[in-house]
mmCIF file of C-alpha atoms and ligand atoms in Angstrom:
data_model
loop_
_atom_site.group_PDB
_atom_site.id
_atom_site.type_symbol
_atom_site.label_atom_id
_atom_site.label_comp_id
_atom_site.label_asym_id
_atom_site.label_seq_id
_atom_site.Cartn_x
_atom_site.Cartn_y
_atom_site.Cartn_z
ATOM 1 C CA MET F 200 0.000 0.000 0.000
ATOM 2 C CA LEU F 201 2.796 2.354 0.954
ATOM 3 C CA LEU F 202 4.712 1.643 -2.251
ATOM 4 C CA ALA F 203 1.625 2.420 -4.269
ATOM 5 C CA CYS F 204 1.668 5.936 -2.836
ATOM 6 C CA LEU F 205 3.981 8.066 -4.952
ATOM 7 C CA ARG F 206 5.324 10.989 -2.935
ATOM 8 C CA SER F 207 6.027 14.280 -4.620
ATOM 9 C CA GLU F 208 9.592 15.613 -4.819
ATOM 10 C CA ARG F 209 8.500 18.529 -2.644
ATOM 11 C CA ALA F 210 7.281 16.154 0.074
ATOM 12 C CA LEU F 211 10.576 14.253 0.038
ATOM 13 C CA LEU F 212 12.592 17.470 0.354
ATOM 14 C CA ALA F 213 10.445 18.647 3.271
ATOM 15 C CA TYR F 214 10.936 15.257 4.923
ATOM 16 C CA ALA F 215 14.731 15.415 4.503
ATOM 17 C CA ARG F 216 14.814 18.904 6.054
ATOM 18 C CA ARG F 217 12.779 17.705 9.030
ATOM 19 C CA ILE F 218 15.104 14.724 9.576
ATOM 20 C CA GLU F 219 18.157 17.010 9.603
ATOM 21 C CA ARG F 220 16.518 19.397 12.070
ATOM 22 C CA TYR F 221 15.593 16.646 14.539
ATOM 23 C CA ARG F 222 18.881 14.747 14.263
ATOM 24 C CA SER F 223 20.681 17.647 15.965
ATOM 25 C CA ALA F 224 17.898 18.631 18.367
ATOM 26 C CA SER F 225 18.148 18.356 22.169
ATOM 27 C CA LEU F 226 15.725 16.123 24.072
ATOM 28 C CA THR F 227 15.149 18.719 26.797
ATOM 29 C CA ALA F 228 13.186 21.997 26.827
ATOM 30 C CA HIS F 229 10.852 20.759 24.139
ATOM 31 C CA SER F 230 7.263 19.763 23.722
ATOM 32 C CA GLU F 231 6.385 16.072 23.845
ATOM 33 C CA GLU F 232 6.139 16.000 20.047
ATOM 34 C CA GLU F 233 9.539 17.615 19.473
ATOM 35 C CA ALA F 234 11.297 15.529 22.118
ATOM 36 C CA LEU F 235 9.872 12.291 20.710
ATOM 37 C CA ARG F 236 10.973 13.227 17.199
ATOM 38 C CA ALA F 237 14.468 14.058 18.432
ATOM 39 C CA LEU F 238 14.566 10.799 20.375
ATOM 40 C CA ARG F 239 13.677 8.780 17.292
ATOM 41 C CA HIS F 240 16.947 9.888 15.737
ATOM 42 C CA ARG F 241 18.958 8.767 18.784
ATOM 43 C CA LEU F 242 17.519 5.249 18.677
ATOM 44 C CA PRO F 243 19.013 2.513 16.493
ATOM 45 C CA ALA F 244 17.462 2.143 13.067
ATOM 46 C CA ALA F 245 14.511 -0.220 12.956
ATOM 47 C CA GLY F 246 14.908 -3.594 11.276
ATOM 48 C CA PRO F 247 13.540 -4.194 7.770
ATOM 49 C CA ASP F 248 9.749 -3.886 7.732
ATOM 50 C CA GLU F 249 9.817 -2.747 11.366
ATOM 51 C CA LEU F 250 8.780 0.527 12.999
ATOM 52 C CA TRP F 251 10.279 1.256 16.404
ATOM 53 C CA ALA F 252 8.977 4.700 17.311
ATOM 54 C CA GLY F 253 6.796 7.432 15.901
ATOM 55 C CA ASP F 254 3.476 5.657 15.544
ATOM 56 C CA ASP F 255 0.694 4.531 17.855
ATOM 57 C CA ALA F 256 2.518 1.248 18.479
ATOM 58 C CA ALA F 257 5.939 -0.145 17.592
ATOM 59 C CA VAL F 258 5.978 -2.881 14.950
ATOM 60 C CA VAL F 259 8.554 -5.692 15.222
ATOM 61 C CA ARG F 260 8.854 -8.922 13.282
ATOM 62 C CA SER F 261 7.983 -12.210 14.956
ATOM 63 C CA ARG F 262 7.802 -15.773 13.677
ATOM 64 C CA GLU F 263 4.062 -15.430 13.198
ATOM 65 C CA GLY F 264 4.267 -12.091 11.375
ATOM 66 C CA TYR F 265 4.198 -8.726 13.111
ATOM 67 C CA LEU F 266 4.134 -8.084 16.836
ATOM 68 C CA LEU F 267 2.715 -4.729 18.011
ATOM 69 C CA LEU F 268 4.067 -3.098 21.198
ATOM 70 C CA ALA F 269 2.400 -0.109 22.875
ATOM 71 C CA ALA F 270 3.290 1.630 26.150
ATOM 72 C CA ASP F 271 1.569 4.571 27.769
ATOM 73 C CA ALA F 272 1.451 5.981 31.273
ATOM 74 C CA VAL F 273 -1.537 7.542 33.010
ATOM 75 C CA VAL F 274 -0.586 10.067 35.699
ATOM 76 C CA ALA F 275 -3.021 11.202 38.393
ATOM 77 C CA GLY F 276 -3.458 14.948 38.128
ATOM 78 C CA VAL F 277 -2.308 15.020 34.499
ATOM 79 C CA HIS F 278 -4.454 12.437 32.696
ATOM 80 C CA ALA F 279 -7.088 11.968 35.397
ATOM 81 C CA ASP F 280 -8.508 14.315 38.032
ATOM 82 C CA LEU F 281 -9.228 12.088 41.029
ATOM 83 C CA SER F 282 -11.634 14.644 42.474
ATOM 84 C CA LEU F 283 -13.856 13.897 39.448
ATOM 85 C CA VAL F 284 -13.149 10.267 38.489
ATOM 86 C CA GLY F 285 -12.651 7.117 40.556
ATOM 87 C CA LEU F 286 -9.487 5.082 40.903
ATOM 88 C CA ASP F 287 -11.316 2.300 39.065
ATOM 89 C CA ASP F 288 -11.890 4.737 36.178
ATOM 90 C CA LEU F 289 -8.176 5.604 36.131
ATOM 91 C CA GLY F 290 -7.367 1.881 36.080
ATOM 92 C CA TRP F 291 -9.748 1.280 33.184
ATOM 93 C CA LYS F 292 -8.326 4.196 31.266
ATOM 94 C CA SER F 293 -4.709 3.074 31.716
ATOM 95 C CA LEU F 294 -5.423 -0.166 29.896
ATOM 96 C CA ALA F 295 -7.976 1.165 27.377
ATOM 97 C CA VAL F 296 -5.669 3.869 26.006
ATOM 98 C CA ASN F 297 -2.927 1.322 25.327
ATOM 99 C CA ILE F 298 -5.359 -1.051 23.631
ATOM 100 C CA SER F 299 -6.552 1.909 21.575
ATOM 101 C CA ASP F 300 -2.983 2.320 20.274
ATOM 102 C CA ILE F 301 -3.030 -1.329 19.160
ATOM 103 C CA ALA F 302 -6.442 -0.738 17.521
ATOM 104 C CA ALA F 303 -4.978 2.253 15.661
ATOM 105 C CA MET F 304 -2.578 -0.111 13.864
ATOM 106 C CA GLY F 305 -5.463 -2.403 12.858
ATOM 107 C CA GLY F 306 -4.419 -4.955 15.484
ATOM 108 C CA LYS F 307 -5.939 -6.929 18.332
ATOM 109 C CA PRO F 308 -4.587 -6.798 21.897
ATOM 110 C CA GLY F 309 -2.647 -9.731 23.339
ATOM 111 C CA HIS F 310 -1.236 -9.298 26.842
ATOM 112 C CA ALA F 311 -0.609 -6.431 29.257
ATOM 113 C CA LEU F 312 2.087 -5.527 31.795
ATOM 114 C CA VAL F 313 1.015 -3.025 34.451
ATOM 115 C CA SER F 314 3.446 -1.063 36.621
ATOM 116 C CA VAL F 315 2.039 1.152 39.360
ATOM 117 C CA VAL F 316 3.788 3.927 41.301
ATOM 118 C CA LEU F 317 1.719 4.116 44.444
ATOM 119 C CA PRO F 318 1.492 6.962 46.995
ATOM 120 C CA PRO F 319 0.796 5.774 50.571
ATOM 121 C CA GLY F 320 -2.881 5.093 51.262
ATOM 122 C CA THR F 321 -3.919 4.525 47.635
ATOM 123 C CA ASP F 322 -6.787 2.037 47.262
ATOM 124 C CA LEU F 323 -5.031 -0.505 45.038
ATOM 125 C CA ASP F 324 -8.077 -2.817 45.109
ATOM 126 C CA LEU F 325 -10.230 -0.128 43.505
ATOM 127 C CA LEU F 326 -7.545 0.755 40.965
ATOM 128 C CA TYR F 327 -7.206 -2.895 39.938
ATOM 129 C CA GLU F 328 -10.983 -3.291 39.741
ATOM 130 C CA GLY F 329 -10.926 -0.953 36.728
ATOM 131 C CA ILE F 330 -7.752 -2.438 35.247
ATOM 132 C CA LEU F 331 -9.179 -5.967 35.373
ATOM 133 C CA GLU F 332 -12.561 -4.838 34.057
ATOM 134 C CA ALA F 333 -10.858 -3.453 30.945
ATOM 135 C CA ALA F 334 -8.623 -6.536 30.685
ATOM 136 C CA GLY F 335 -11.739 -8.729 30.642
ATOM 137 C CA GLU F 336 -13.660 -6.506 28.245
ATOM 138 C CA TYR F 337 -10.839 -6.452 25.677
ATOM 139 C CA ARG F 338 -9.539 -9.988 26.353
ATOM 140 C CA CYS F 339 -6.138 -8.594 27.197
ATOM 141 C CA PRO F 340 -4.987 -10.355 30.377
ATOM 142 C CA VAL F 341 -2.543 -8.678 32.743
ATOM 143 C CA VAL F 342 0.415 -11.062 32.898
ATOM 144 C CA GLY F 343 2.837 -9.109 35.074
ATOM 145 C CA GLY F 344 4.257 -5.739 35.976
ATOM 146 C CA ASP F 345 5.568 -3.930 39.015
ATOM 147 C CA LEU F 346 4.445 -2.134 42.176
ATOM 148 C CA THR F 347 6.534 0.597 43.749
ATOM 149 C CA SER F 348 5.934 3.484 46.127
ATOM 150 C CA GLY F 349 6.199 7.118 45.088
ATOM 151 C CA GLU F 350 4.734 10.560 45.575
ATOM 152 C CA GLN F 351 2.355 10.615 42.618
ATOM 153 C CA LEU F 352 0.087 7.869 41.326
ATOM 154 C CA VAL F 353 1.312 6.631 37.942
ATOM 155 C CA VAL F 354 -0.046 3.613 36.080
ATOM 156 C CA ALA F 355 2.336 2.621 33.283
ATOM 157 C CA VAL F 356 1.005 -0.057 30.956
ATOM 158 C CA ALA F 357 2.575 -1.976 28.096
ATOM 159 C CA VAL F 358 0.396 -4.018 25.751
ATOM 160 C CA THR F 359 1.250 -6.461 22.984
ATOM 161 C CA GLY F 360 -0.868 -6.924 19.904
ATOM 162 C CA THR F 361 -1.113 -8.960 16.730
ATOM 163 C CA VAL F 362 -2.281 -8.025 13.292
ATOM 164 C CA ASP F 363 -3.473 -10.007 10.284
ATOM 165 C CA GLY F 364 -1.122 -8.889 7.506
ATOM 166 C CA GLU F 365 0.373 -5.393 7.365
ATOM 167 C CA PRO F 366 -0.258 -2.967 10.244
ATOM 168 C CA VAL F 367 -1.646 0.444 9.299
ATOM 169 C CA ARG F 368 0.873 3.211 9.984
ATOM 170 C CA ARG F 369 0.426 6.960 10.212
ATOM 171 C CA SER F 370 2.631 7.463 7.211
ATOM 172 C CA GLY F 371 0.658 5.839 4.399
ATOM 173 C CA ALA F 372 -1.939 8.476 3.478
ATOM 174 C CA CYS F 373 -1.950 9.455 -0.200
ATOM 175 C CA ALA F 374 -3.107 12.585 -1.987
ATOM 176 C CA GLY F 375 -6.726 12.027 -2.974
ATOM 177 C CA ASP F 376 -7.530 9.742 -0.024
ATOM 178 C CA ARG F 377 -10.675 10.523 1.943
ATOM 179 C CA ILE F 378 -10.294 11.134 5.680
ATOM 180 C CA TYR F 379 -12.719 9.287 7.956
ATOM 181 C CA VAL F 380 -13.404 9.205 11.691
ATOM 182 C CA THR F 381 -15.217 6.323 13.378
ATOM 183 C CA GLY F 382 -17.714 8.583 15.147
ATOM 184 C CA PRO F 383 -18.600 12.095 16.323
ATOM 185 C CA LEU F 384 -15.964 13.916 18.371
ATOM 186 C CA GLY F 385 -15.751 15.920 21.591
ATOM 187 C CA ALA F 386 -17.637 13.441 23.808
ATOM 188 C CA SER F 387 -14.770 13.147 26.303
ATOM 189 C CA ALA F 388 -14.365 16.907 26.715
ATOM 190 C CA ALA F 389 -18.134 17.264 27.069
ATOM 191 C CA GLY F 390 -18.052 14.419 29.614
ATOM 192 C CA LEU F 391 -15.375 16.232 31.628
ATOM 193 C CA ARG F 392 -17.544 19.348 31.639
ATOM 194 C CA ALA F 393 -20.502 17.255 32.807
ATOM 195 C CA LEU F 394 -18.416 15.754 35.637
ATOM 196 C CA ARG F 395 -17.450 19.240 36.823
ATOM 197 C CA GLN F 396 -21.147 20.077 36.987
ATOM 198 C CA GLY F 397 -21.992 16.914 38.924
ATOM 199 C CA GLY F 398 -22.998 14.791 35.900
ATOM 200 C CA ASP F 399 -21.986 11.264 34.922
ATOM 201 C CA GLY F 400 -19.361 11.908 32.202
ATOM 202 C CA THR F 401 -19.046 8.271 31.153
ATOM 203 C CA ALA F 402 -17.337 9.151 27.876
ATOM 204 C CA HIS F 403 -14.565 10.844 29.849
ATOM 205 C CA ARG F 404 -14.346 8.310 32.683
ATOM 206 C CA ARG F 405 -14.422 5.172 30.531
ATOM 207 C CA PRO F 406 -12.868 5.765 27.096
ATOM 208 C CA ARG F 407 -13.367 2.867 24.709
ATOM 209 C CA ALA F 408 -10.765 1.271 22.477
ATOM 210 C CA LEU F 409 -12.283 0.665 19.032
ATOM 211 C CA VAL F 410 -10.625 -2.644 18.201
ATOM 212 C CA ALA F 411 -13.268 -4.029 15.802
ATOM 213 C CA GLU F 412 -13.361 -0.726 13.910
ATOM 214 C CA GLY F 413 -9.569 -0.684 13.531
ATOM 215 C CA VAL F 414 -9.540 -4.259 12.257
ATOM 216 C CA ALA F 415 -12.297 -3.448 9.750
ATOM 217 C CA ALA F 416 -10.513 -0.313 8.530
ATOM 218 C CA ARG F 417 -7.259 -2.243 8.000
ATOM 219 C CA ALA F 418 -8.998 -5.105 6.206
ATOM 220 C CA GLY F 419 -10.863 -2.604 4.019
ATOM 221 C CA GLY F 420 -7.697 -0.894 2.789
ATOM 222 C CA ALA F 421 -7.003 1.994 5.175
ATOM 223 C CA THR F 422 -3.754 3.685 4.097
ATOM 224 C CA ALA F 423 -3.063 5.483 7.414
ATOM 225 C CA MET F 424 -4.642 5.418 10.862
ATOM 226 C CA ILE F 425 -4.309 7.050 14.295
ATOM 227 C CA ASP F 426 -6.398 7.098 17.459
ATOM 228 C CA LEU F 427 -7.654 10.539 18.430
ATOM 229 C CA SER F 428 -6.030 10.881 21.853
ATOM 230 C CA ASP F 429 -4.898 14.508 21.593
ATOM 231 C CA GLY F 430 -7.690 15.990 19.486
ATOM 232 C CA LEU F 431 -8.573 15.940 15.789
ATOM 233 C CA ALA F 432 -6.531 19.037 14.900
ATOM 234 C CA THR F 433 -3.330 17.706 16.511
ATOM 235 C CA ASP F 434 -3.662 14.053 15.494
ATOM 236 C CA LEU F 435 -4.647 14.817 11.894
ATOM 237 C CA ARG F 436 -1.523 16.992 11.632
ATOM 238 C CA ARG F 437 0.525 13.989 12.784
ATOM 239 C CA VAL F 438 -0.891 11.839 9.985
ATOM 240 C CA ALA F 439 -0.318 14.608 7.434
ATOM 241 C CA ASP F 440 3.274 15.217 8.644
ATOM 242 C CA GLU F 441 4.193 11.525 8.633
ATOM 243 C CA SER F 442 2.546 10.906 5.270
ATOM 244 C CA GLY F 443 3.822 14.037 3.539
ATOM 245 C CA VAL F 444 0.347 15.093 2.395
ATOM 246 C CA GLY F 445 -1.859 18.131 2.871
ATOM 247 C CA VAL F 446 -5.266 17.854 4.531
ATOM 248 C CA VAL F 447 -8.563 19.633 4.072
ATOM 249 C CA VAL F 448 -11.378 19.084 6.573
ATOM 250 C CA ASP F 449 -14.852 20.041 5.440
ATOM 251 C CA ASP F 450 -16.979 18.492 8.165
ATOM 252 C CA VAL F 451 -16.284 17.961 11.878
ATOM 253 C CA PRO F 452 -18.956 15.710 13.404
ATOM 254 C CA VAL F 453 -19.768 16.979 16.901
ATOM 255 C CA ALA F 454 -20.850 14.525 19.613
ATOM 256 C CA PRO F 455 -24.102 15.249 21.478
ATOM 257 C CA GLY F 456 -23.475 17.838 24.195
ATOM 258 C CA ALA F 457 -20.056 18.837 22.834
ATOM 259 C CA THR F 458 -19.037 22.136 21.270
ATOM 260 C CA PRO F 459 -17.361 22.411 17.833
ATOM 261 C CA GLU F 460 -14.163 23.491 19.607
ATOM 262 C CA GLU F 461 -14.250 20.392 21.827
ATOM 263 C CA ALA F 462 -14.758 18.248 18.725
ATOM 264 C CA LEU F 463 -11.680 19.767 17.080
ATOM 265 C CA GLY F 464 -9.335 19.963 20.041
ATOM 266 C CA GLY F 465 -10.879 18.228 23.059
ATOM 267 C CA GLY F 466 -8.844 15.048 22.863
ATOM 268 C CA GLU F 467 -9.202 11.706 24.646
ATOM 269 C CA ASP F 468 -12.056 10.618 22.383
ATOM 270 C CA TYR F 469 -10.101 7.580 21.133
ATOM 271 C CA GLN F 470 -12.179 7.508 17.979
ATOM 272 C CA LEU F 471 -10.023 6.285 15.087
ATOM 273 C CA LEU F 472 -9.102 8.509 12.171
ATOM 274 C CA PHE F 473 -8.163 6.718 8.965
ATOM 275 C CA THR F 474 -7.555 7.506 5.326
ATOM 276 C CA MET F 475 -8.399 5.471 2.253
ATOM 277 C CA SER F 476 -9.214 5.959 -1.385
ATOM 278 C CA GLY F 477 -12.605 4.256 -1.442
ATOM 279 C CA PRO F 478 -15.758 4.237 0.659
ATOM 280 C CA SER F 479 -15.297 3.343 4.334
ATOM 281 C CA PRO F 480 -15.746 -0.310 5.327
ATOM 282 C CA VAL F 481 -16.381 0.687 8.961
ATOM 283 C CA PRO F 482 -20.061 0.964 9.920
ATOM 284 C CA GLY F 483 -20.905 4.459 11.147
ATOM 285 C CA ALA F 484 -17.629 6.043 9.984
ATOM 286 C CA ILE F 485 -17.948 9.638 8.808
ATOM 287 C CA ALA F 486 -16.022 11.255 5.933
ATOM 288 C CA ILE F 487 -14.570 14.528 7.214
ATOM 289 C CA GLY F 488 -12.279 15.622 4.389
ATOM 290 C CA TRP F 489 -9.506 14.551 2.051
ATOM 291 C CA CYS F 490 -5.734 14.472 1.593
ATOM 292 C CA THR F 491 -4.061 16.762 -0.936
ATOM 293 C CA ALA F 492 -0.749 16.782 -2.825
ATOM 294 C CA ASP F 493 0.329 20.043 -1.117
ATOM 295 C CA PRO F 494 2.154 18.915 2.103
ATOM 296 C CA PRO F 495 1.974 22.228 4.033
ATOM 297 C CA GLU F 496 -1.768 22.544 3.427
ATOM 298 C CA ARG F 497 -3.821 22.272 6.658
ATOM 299 C CA ARG F 498 -7.329 23.603 6.134
ATOM 300 C CA LEU F 499 -10.706 23.579 7.821
ATOM 301 C CA GLY F 500 -13.040 24.667 5.055
ATOM 302 C CA ASP F 501 -11.521 27.885 3.695
ATOM 303 C CA GLU F 502 -9.646 28.682 6.942
ATOM 304 C CA PRO F 503 -6.357 27.344 8.363
ATOM 305 C CA LEU F 504 -6.861 24.290 10.592
ATOM 306 C CA PRO F 505 -6.806 25.753 14.148
ATOM 307 C CA GLU F 506 -3.898 24.926 16.448
ATOM 308 C CA LEU F 507 -6.041 23.120 19.008
ATOM 309 C CA GLY F 508 -5.336 19.995 20.970
ATOM 310 C CA TRP F 509 -3.411 18.551 23.862
ATOM 311 C CA GLU F 510 0.360 18.513 23.986
ATOM 312 C CA HIS F 511 2.602 17.853 26.980
ATOM 313 C CA ARG F 512 5.315 20.466 27.515
ATOM 314 C CA TRP F 513 8.235 20.516 29.908
HETATM 315 MG MG1 MG G 834 -2.221 6.846 19.805
#
């Protein structure tokens, strides 16, 4: 699929310039995005057909085909406000967001390792209630991990995954591809608002990993895919940057109760965004725009795509 996508000379030159910039960049005093890009150029080169960093999950070769590896940490106070959500919700989320990264490659989860940094007095039973609920729901058993004490609650999860055939990377979108999302956006941000006003906020407390949708998109010929963890505007830019294409969005589907701004930049929806040339094979998926042959192009209708979304800075 990737080979079938002919990149323009302009896209290749832009890519080469980016590589040179990040090769010499420091890892400190950067945003998450910049630091991760710089780090990619400090790591050894991936093996043939492998992808070690820079996507939702790493892809390594195994005897059976490809093995997917995802790791993500959930930090109390950063990714979850414990005055609004329960420890069981935080536990659920820690596993679900990793499984979502496997789903974003078109894969299915295998096994999970869970490491917890635990402040004194933390209700580990309640935390694990949510972790094991998600493990059961997604058939992704927890097979090990670590427990250690610390000042701030951190749940660091690693998940394996398998994929039938080629995984779907962020880098395969082609000019002319349609851009789809698996559902309306902004539900998590609207859920967080509801929680602050005493409501239920399920969409924020219990994000869902869309494994079946990711598998269907891959099988149907998706050229690129990402899970919307940091907001449509940010995550679509990542696909466009990695693929060397421009993007034009002409419709942002807004979840019930959400605002258009939350739909564009709210983040933590974990809907999947994918590109492909034909009609979507995923039931309920919504076409939101298309990819263009002009790599710097980032448009929402006739306007520039707003710089909205979540990014860690340090
Ligand atoms: Mg992701």
